[in-house]
């Protein structure tokens, strides 16, 4: 069964303290891995799409990387406004059309 | 460019009632997907519509149904509401149904079933 596991469930950082969020996936064949940011009570905002192992994408303080089994979201020198839940999702071969399989997310809190 | 919009923002219903949620896709997008997100969980795929046809369905019962209109807007209908249907319902649109296409989400509709 295709599944996505994110760790840790929650992460507290001080402003400027860099860290990484992990997304491990088990799929029959990966067609794409997606990172989203979700603020409380809002819909997810798109961050990155990764398609193949070794691929990296960057945006401001965020950098996403992909291996054959997992993806990391690296946060460099975070600010309080980076506080949110970060969701990882995959799309797999053989899955129902349009189906993004999501992890439960990592809730990030950045204290000033 | 207009993003994905959803209405209403909040809704309270009682068990057994029926509800209709609405979604307008992002300009230029022809594909709409619906997700259910329970508190503390990731979104779960309900179904996808492409050019007014259902194009894939997740593990949800038939009382969850949908429509897509010629302007690519969409509705999610839920009959015989149950308490466990309380959740944030998310609509996402994409440029096309191809699997590599990124899905962009709306703000969601918060449904509470009493």
XYZ file of N, CA and C in Angstrom, chain A residues 31-32 34 36 38 40-46 48-49 51 85 87 91-93 96-105, chain B residues 33 35 37 40-45 47-48 55-58 88 90 97-108 110:
180
model
N 5.657 9.183 -9.176
C 5.445 10.056 -10.330
C 5.660 11.521 -9.970
N 5.768 11.804 -8.671
C 6.023 13.178 -8.253
C 5.878 13.291 -6.745
N 5.400 16.276 -3.696
C 4.967 17.668 -3.570
C 5.090 18.108 -2.110
N 3.803 21.188 0.501
C 2.864 22.287 0.697
C 3.053 22.853 2.099
N 0.753 24.751 5.101
C -0.640 25.009 5.474
C -0.691 25.788 6.783
N -3.069 27.526 9.854
C -4.281 27.023 10.547
C -5.565 27.480 9.884
N -6.460 26.529 9.617
C -7.760 26.843 9.047
C -7.744 27.233 7.589
N -6.595 27.131 6.921
C -6.478 27.528 5.516
C -6.177 26.321 4.632
N -6.264 26.520 3.328
C -5.882 25.472 2.398
C -4.371 25.433 2.219
N -3.840 24.291 1.786
C -2.386 24.181 1.568
C -1.899 25.090 0.441
N -0.739 25.721 0.667
C -0.085 26.539 -0.360
C 1.078 25.755 -0.950
N 1.129 25.701 -2.292
C 2.162 24.938 -2.979
C 3.546 25.532 -2.745
N 6.868 23.152 -3.562
C 7.792 22.513 -4.513
C 7.194 21.234 -5.097
N 7.673 20.890 -6.317
C 7.457 19.575 -6.895
C 8.818 18.975 -7.238
N 10.619 15.349 -8.974
C 10.232 14.212 -9.796
C 11.204 13.045 -9.751
N 2.154 24.310 9.307
C 2.268 22.867 9.115
C 2.745 22.612 7.685
N 3.217 19.984 4.715
C 2.662 18.722 4.229
C 3.466 18.202 3.052
N 2.445 11.297 -5.645
C 1.562 10.734 -6.637
C 2.264 9.504 -7.189
N 1.557 8.376 -7.229
C 2.187 7.104 -7.559
C 1.613 6.505 -8.830
N 2.424 5.690 -9.501
C 1.932 4.900 -10.627
C 0.868 3.937 -10.126
N -5.193 6.019 -8.168
C -6.353 6.641 -8.778
C -5.950 7.984 -9.372
N -6.480 8.253 -10.552
C -6.145 9.488 -11.224
C -6.366 10.676 -10.307
N -5.400 11.541 -10.238
C -5.533 12.757 -9.455
C -5.234 12.600 -7.988
N -4.986 11.375 -7.545
C -4.841 11.131 -6.120
C -3.474 11.553 -5.608
N -3.457 12.579 -4.761
C -2.267 12.904 -3.992
C -2.391 12.203 -2.653
N -1.351 11.443 -2.268
C -1.333 10.757 -0.977
C -0.511 11.601 -0.023
N -1.163 12.112 1.027
C -0.521 13.033 1.942
C -0.044 12.349 3.205
N 1.040 12.890 3.790
C 1.404 12.569 5.156
C 0.575 13.425 6.106
N 0.785 13.201 7.419
C 0.008 13.959 8.409
C 0.580 15.350 8.654
N 1.791 15.598 8.138
C 2.368 16.918 8.283
C 3.303 17.057 9.467
N -10.010 18.607 -8.165
C -9.965 17.471 -7.238
C -10.511 17.927 -5.887
N -10.762 17.014 -1.658
C -10.119 16.305 -0.563
C -10.884 16.580 0.736
N -10.124 16.799 4.869
C -9.059 16.858 5.847
C -9.638 16.901 7.260
N -5.923 17.433 12.370
C -4.661 16.770 12.683
C -4.207 15.733 11.674
N -4.932 15.641 10.557
C -4.592 14.660 9.520
C -4.233 15.362 8.221
N -3.611 14.610 7.309
C -3.392 15.136 5.979
C -4.660 14.997 5.143
N -4.783 15.757 4.078
C -5.965 15.641 3.203
C -6.076 14.252 2.592
N -7.325 13.782 2.434
C -7.594 12.486 1.779
C -8.396 12.724 0.507
N -7.962 12.081 -0.560
C -8.554 12.252 -1.893
C -9.960 11.674 -1.936
N -12.379 12.597 -4.958
C -12.460 12.317 -6.403
C -11.928 13.497 -7.203
N -11.769 13.247 -8.507
C -11.296 14.268 -9.436
C -12.249 14.370 -10.620
N -12.887 11.434 -12.981
C -11.623 10.947 -13.546
C -10.803 10.166 -12.533
N -11.390 9.724 -11.465
C -10.680 8.988 -10.421
C -11.404 9.216 -9.115
N -11.392 8.208 -8.241
C -12.123 8.284 -6.993
C -11.326 7.602 -5.885
N -11.354 8.179 -4.711
C -10.721 7.583 -3.544
C -11.686 6.675 -2.811
N -12.497 19.692 7.181
C -12.232 20.766 6.221
C -12.252 20.138 4.827
N -11.475 20.479 0.965
C -10.576 21.247 0.109
C -10.806 20.913 -1.353
N -5.229 17.143 -16.367
C -5.335 15.949 -15.528
C -4.038 15.148 -15.486
N -3.031 15.561 -16.252
C -1.772 14.824 -16.264
C -1.178 14.754 -14.864
N -0.605 13.615 -14.515
C -0.191 13.378 -13.140
C 0.926 14.304 -12.698
N 1.667 14.883 -13.642
C 2.761 15.743 -13.221
C 2.280 17.153 -12.887
N 1.002 17.398 -13.158
C 0.503 18.741 -12.926
C 0.321 19.019 -11.442
N 0.781 20.196 -11.015
C 0.631 20.613 -9.626
C -0.815 20.984 -9.350
N -1.310 20.560 -8.206
C -2.654 20.927 -7.760
C -2.558 22.126 -6.826
N -3.391 23.132 -7.087
C -3.422 24.347 -6.282
C -4.728 24.369 -5.494
N -4.601 24.565 -4.187
C -5.744 24.422 -3.296
C -6.451 25.741 -3.005
N -7.751 25.617 -2.753
C -8.539 26.734 -2.266
C -8.462 26.812 -0.754
N -9.183 27.779 -0.163
C -9.115 27.992 1.285
C -9.890 26.960 2.098
N -10.774 26.207 1.438
C -11.502 25.166 2.149
C -12.852 25.615 2.668
N -15.175 24.627 6.001
C -15.200 23.897 7.286
C -16.621 23.428 7.539
